[in-house]
């Protein structure tokens, strides 16, 4: 089996879905680095996954992880509604039904922070459009642990508040347009 | 706080107070510890250790705070409607029905289940044993009090499960609270049970344990799933949280999936 130590985390809120879809439409079918996507969404709505699956390509391996499921290469994971999604040191997912953080569950901060602790420099975290402050702390943790932190440029964001807050707090984060983000992901893949 | 420091706290809680958290999921456990530190304005790791050793009251409070007691009524309406359509009709064939609700927290899911049993005409023949490690949560559960501000949301979830009645017929509103009707409360026995160390205490036709296993590592999940298996009557049902799996347990082949999307299983023999 092909091995990769790397991993990608993507967090988005209002206005981020089109960018996520754009990434998923263009990503190489050989992209083996696992991607973990955390999107804010309405409570008790049927899974966002179904929607994403229905409008993206059928060759992508998209999945809402179950608790304690190992992180596999080649998979794109979507955080399930109403849970925080964490990754444990043994590289298995762990779900958490504790209080929302910054009014959000799943919280981007929680996932970024937990993945930063486990993956360190192997993590690339990408924060997209949104109208709140989630992700700002998470990006800080990613940088502290030596990971690559990328924030969607506010001018290209439908809702610039979230990326702008993250950039203000984290001058070391890379500010990128969606096209640059896609380019970055392409060169990250070993094939 | 480093992982080693968290391990020290776990050792200390076990040694001084008899609570063993060593097989909890490390990432969420650590978040919990940090949360208690922040809420109680504890300055550093040493102060925390000192308080845990010397302040018995604080230690008790700490254990209550470490467990995640978040819950709601009719969370995951698909789960509850699947219980109604795929489990309750079978339970109806038993003269008396015994149900174990493990990790019931403040009781919201227990009362949701009692409502379904009532609507299926089964409540009078049913006894629900609701357990949790957290005694403060159990005390609250017994009272059957819900915050009136949540009633609107619960009503919507109730309707989504296919509920047949007026949700307001299940509680009495008083000031800021809604109190669950007595007939529902009377069908439940609440008691403390620690899934880490306590054993089987009865035989059940249905066990519900939702969003508790996520806090355990695979070793402890395995123990608890074996305990559930041994506490189920032959062909008894088990309902877990919709993102919880039995895939990683040695006992997985002894269950059939009744509904794999909402995680309802059935003991094979
Ligand atoms: C998130 S709540 C789940 C409540 C409810 N079942 C739901 O899904 O809405 C988790 C519960 O598990 C309980 N719990 C944690 N560790 C436990 C243990 N070792 N034994 C029994 N209950 C435990 C906690 O006290 C808490 O009430």
mmCIF file of C-alpha atoms in Angstrom, chain A residues 12 30 32 38 48-49 53 62 67 98 115 133 147 152 163-164 189:
data_model
loop_
_atom_site.group_PDB
_atom_site.id
_atom_site.type_symbol
_atom_site.label_atom_id
_atom_site.label_comp_id
_atom_site.label_asym_id
_atom_site.label_seq_id
_atom_site.Cartn_x
_atom_site.Cartn_y
_atom_site.Cartn_z
ATOM 1 C CA UNK A 12 -15.019 26.460 6.267
ATOM 2 C CA UNK A 30 -4.508 9.865 -7.490
ATOM 3 C CA UNK A 32 -3.546 9.924 -1.755
ATOM 4 C CA UNK A 38 -14.947 20.549 8.747
ATOM 5 C CA UNK A 48 -23.936 17.592 4.062
ATOM 6 C CA UNK A 49 -22.095 14.564 2.755
ATOM 7 C CA UNK A 53 -21.444 13.431 -2.977
ATOM 8 C CA UNK A 62 -15.855 10.550 0.498
ATOM 9 C CA UNK A 67 -15.732 6.930 15.916
ATOM 10 C CA UNK A 98 -19.321 18.195 24.166
ATOM 11 C CA UNK A 115 -4.596 17.332 14.175
ATOM 12 C CA UNK A 133 -14.057 33.588 14.467
ATOM 13 C CA UNK A 147 2.451 22.774 10.149
ATOM 14 C CA UNK A 152 -8.307 31.992 1.892
ATOM 15 C CA UNK A 163 -10.310 34.428 7.214
ATOM 16 C CA UNK A 164 -9.569 38.073 8.075
ATOM 17 C CA UNK A 189 0.654 14.987 -3.726
#
